[in-house]
Backbone as a ProteinNet text record, in pm:
[ID]
protein_1_A
[PRIMARY]
XXXXXXXXXXXXXXXXXXXXXXXXXXXXXXXXXXXXXXXXXXXXXXXXXXXXXXXXXXXXXXXXXXXXXXXXXXXXXXXXXXXXXXXXXXXXXXX
[TERTIARY]
10327.6	10290.6	10147.3	10067	9926.5	9899.9	9782.8	9739.7	9736.6	9697.7	9695.4	9831.5	9939.3	10068.7	10122.3	10083.9	10128.6	10063.8	9936.4	9864.5	9925.3	9955	10020.3	10157.2	10225.3	10371.4	10357.9	10263.8	10252.3	10198.7	10109	10059.3	10175.8	10250.8	10366.1	10466.7	10489.2	10584.9	10542.4	10412.4	10352.1	10362.5	10327.1	10336.5	10480.5	10574.4	10715.9	10759.2	10712.8	10749.1	10697.3	10576.7	10514.5	10591.2	10623.4	10696.4	10838.7	10910	11038.1	11029.2	10923.5	10900.3	10871.3	10793	10770.4	10878.1	10943.2	11041.6	11177.5	11220.7	11347.6	11334.3	11308.7	11287.6	11411.6	11528.2	11646.8	11647.2	11568.1	11557.8	11453.4	11376.3	11270.5	11310.7	11425	11462.3	11479.3	11541.3	11562.4	11428.3	11331	11194.3	11127.9	11146.3	11082.2	11140.9	11271.1	11334.1	11294.6	11294.3	11253.1	11107.2	11017.8	10882.7	10882	10951.2	10948.1	11007.7	11115.7	11178.3	11085.8	11013.2	10920.5	10810.9	10757.1	10641.6	10693.7	10809.6	10863	10886	10942.5	10965.6	10834.8	10732.5	10606.4	10542.8	10550.2	10499.9	10572.9	10700.2	10785.2	10747.9	10732.9	10698.5	10561.3	10465.6	10332.3	10359.6	10434.5	10457.2	10525	10628.4	10695.7	10608.2	10523.8	10426.9	10331.3	10274	10184	10250.1	10369.4	10438.9	10469.6	10515.6	10549.6	10429.4	10311.8	10193.4	10151.8	10163.8	10116.6	10210.3	10345.4	10433.5	10418.6	10389.5	10367.8	10240	10138.9	10009.3	10020.7	10095.1	10117	10188.6	10288.6	10369.8	10278	10188.8	10100.6	9997	9951.7	9856.4	9927.5	10056.6	10132.1	10155.6	10191.1	10216.3	10087	9966.5	9844	9805.4	9837.1	9806.9	9889.2	10019.6	10113.5	10067.3	10025.3	9982.2	9860.1	9769.2	9641.9	9678.4	9768.9	9809.6	9877.8	9968.3	10035.7	9942.3	9842.6	9744.3	9659.7	9630.6	9554.4	9644.9	9776.2	9861.5	9884.9	9888.1	9898.4	9770.9	9652.7	9535.3	9537	9576.6	9589.7	9683	9798.6	9898.4	9852.4	9781.6	9722.8	9626.3	9541.1	9441.6	9513.5	9616.8	9690.1	9760.4	9829.1	9899.5	9794	9687.9	9581.3	9530.9	9512.8	9462.1	9568.4	9697.5	9801.4	9806.6	9798.8	9807.5	9690.1	9565.4	9455.5	9461.9	9518.5	9539	9639.8	9744.4	9848.5	9785.7	9706.3	9644.2	9543	9469.8	9378.1	9448.3	9557.6	9643.2	9697.5	9739.1	9803.6	9694.4	9575.3	9463.1	9427.6	9439.2	9405	9503.8	9615.1	9725	9691.6
10808.1	10905	10941.2	10938.3	10960.5	11115.5	11139.6	11276	11357.4	11302.6	11378.3	11431.9	11348.8	11389.6	11492.6	11482.9	11586.2	11719.9	11711.9	11845.6	11909	11822.1	11874.6	11925.6	11865	11913	12053.7	12065.2	12189.9	12295.6	12265.7	12373.5	12410.5	12318.1	12346.1	12428.6	12393.4	12479.4	12618	12632.1	12763.5	12852.6	12787.8	12855.1	12901.9	12805.5	12837	12949.5	12937.3	13044.6	13184.5	13187.8	13315.7	13363.1	13275.6	13316.5	13376.4	13304.2	13355.8	13485.8	13492.7	13615	13737.8	13723.5	13839.6	13866.9	13762.9	13777.2	13815.6	13760.3	13777.3	13834.1	13962.9	14022.8	14005.2	13983.8	13962.7	13832.6	13736.2	13604.9	13592.3	13708.2	13702.8	13648.7	13688.1	13631.7	13480.5	13431.7	13291.4	13214.9	13265.8	13212.4	13207.2	13316	13324.3	13215.7	13202.4	13103.2	12960.9	12931.5	12804.9	12769.3	12867.9	12842.1	12816.3	12896.7	12882.3	12745.3	12705.2	12575	12460	12469.3	12368.9	12354.8	12469	12464	12397.6	12437.9	12379.5	12230.8	12191.4	12047.1	11971.1	12031.5	11964.3	11947.1	12055.2	12044.1	11947.2	11940.1	11838.7	11702.9	11684.7	11546.2	11500.7	11586.8	11557.7	11522.6	11598.5	11573.4	11435.4	11408.9	11278.4	11165	11179	11072.9	11042.4	11145.3	11129.1	11059.3	11096.8	11041.5	10896.3	10860.1	10717.9	10637.8	10688.4	10613	10584.7	10687.6	10666	10563.6	10576.2	10476.5	10336.5	10315.6	10188.9	10133.3	10214.5	10177.7	10126.5	10198.8	10160.7	10026.2	10009.6	9877.9	9765	9788	9682	9644.2	9745.2	9713.6	9619.8	9654.6	9581.4	9434.6	9422.7	9292.9	9211.5	9275.7	9206	9157.9	9247.3	9211.2	9090.5	9092.9	8987.9	8849.5	8863.9	8740.4	8685.4	8767.7	8727.6	8645.6	8708.3	8644	8505.1	8504.8	8384.3	8279.8	8320.3	8227.1	8162.7	8246.8	8191.9	8096.3	8121.2	8030	7898.1	7909.5	7795.3	7709.1	7769.7	7691.4	7608.7	7674.6	7604.6	7490.4	7515.4	7411.5	7299.6	7338.1	7233.5	7141.5	7199.9	7120.1	7030.1	7084.9	6995.7	6880.7	6902.6	6800.4	6698.3	6747.2	6656.4	6569.4	6630.8	6548.4	6442.8	6481.5	6387.9	6270.5	6307.4	6203.1	6108.3	6166.2	6078.9	5987.5	6040.4	5956.8	5847.9	5878.7	5779	5674.1	5714.1	5616	5527.8	5581.3	5503.3	5402.7	5444.4	5349.2	5243.5	5276.1	5170	5071.1	5121.5	5027.8	4933	4978.3	4896.1	4781.1	4794.8	4687.4	4569.8
12709.1	12809	12796.3	12896.2	12893.8	12864.9	12817.1	12785.5	12907.8	13026.2	13150.7	13184.3	13169.4	13197.5	13104.9	12977.8	12879.2	12910.4	12942.2	12972.7	13102.8	13204.1	13324.5	13300.3	13216.8	13179.1	13111.6	13017	12947.7	13038	13126.9	13226.6	13320.7	13366.2	13460.4	13389.7	13263.3	13182	13159.9	13139.3	13122.3	13246.9	13359.9	13484.4	13515.7	13493	13520.7	13426.2	13302.2	13205.9	13242.1	13285.9	13328.3	13454.8	13543.4	13661.9	13621.7	13540.1	13499.3	13413.5	13335.5	13249.1	13338.1	13453.1	13533.2	13637.7	13699.3	13803	13745.1	13640.8	13572.6	13438	13416.8	13286.8	13196	13251	13171.5	13097.4	13143.2	13080.2	12979.6	12948.7	12853.6	12711.9	12660.4	12532.7	12535.7	12642.2	12657.7	12672.5	12746.9	12758.7	12618.8	12545.9	12417.2	12318.2	12321.7	12228.2	12266.3	12405	12452.5	12408.1	12422.2	12378.6	12230.3	12153	12004.4	11969.7	12031.7	12007.5	12052.1	12164.4	12197.6	12103.5	12054.7	11952.6	11825.7	11778	11655.9	11668.8	11781.4	11802.5	11814.1	11866.4	11877.1	11739.4	11660	11523.5	11436.8	11453.3	11375.2	11426.1	11551.9	11593.4	11536.7	11526.5	11467.5	11326.7	11251.7	11109.3	11087.7	11169.7	11161.4	11194.3	11300.9	11338.7	11228.3	11168	11056.7	10934.1	10904.6	10790.1	10815.2	10938.7	10971.6	10967	11018.8	11019.4	10871.9	10787	10651.4	10572.8	10603.3	10538.9	10592.7	10716.6	10780.9	10722	10711.8	10656.1	10517.9	10435.6	10291.5	10291	10376	10375.7	10419.2	10520.9	10567.7	10458.8	10385.3	10274.4	10172.1	10138.2	10040.2	10091.6	10215.8	10273.7	10273.8	10306.4	10304.7	10163.9	10060.3	9922.3	9885	9921.1	9883.7	9951.1	10081.6	10153.2	10092.7	10049.4	9983.8	9855.6	9778	9653.5	9680.3	9778.1	9814.3	9867.1	9939.4	9992	9878	9776.3	9657.6	9589	9570.8	9498.4	9582.8	9716.3	9798.3	9789.8	9781	9771.4	9646.5	9532.1	9400.5	9415.5	9467	9485.6	9580.3	9682.8	9770.3	9695.5	9617.6	9543.8	9436.4	9374.6	9282.1	9349	9462.9	9535.1	9588.4	9631.6	9683.6	9571.1	9451.6	9337.6	9295.1	9295.9	9254.9	9361.2	9488.7	9593.8	9582.5	9565.4	9543.9	9426.1	9316.7	9198.1	9223.3	9289.3	9327.5	9422.2	9523.6	9610.2	9536.9	9444.9	9365.2	9279.3	9211	9132.2	9226.3	9346.4	9427.6	9473.6	9500.1	9541	9432.7	9310.5	9190.4	9172.4	9218.8	9195.9	9282.6
[MASK]
+++++++++++++++++++++++++++++++++++++++++++++++++++++++++++++++++++++++++++++++++++++++++++++++

């Protein structure tokens, strides 16, 4: 959801809340609890988002480290296989 839509939704909610607050004073406790619940949910979503980003970032760093190590091992293995194949080819040419 774009930032513009989020801001629009919050403004519309605020206007509706002020309208209900002034026109229907019996619903003030409901409006108060809805605002409190919306704020708590928003804060919790920010905390969860930050935690998930941190965990995924840590996992990506670990995968990158493992890929780098595997790549180095593959390079060594490639050089060894190439050397063995060159040696075999040289021995075959000498026959």
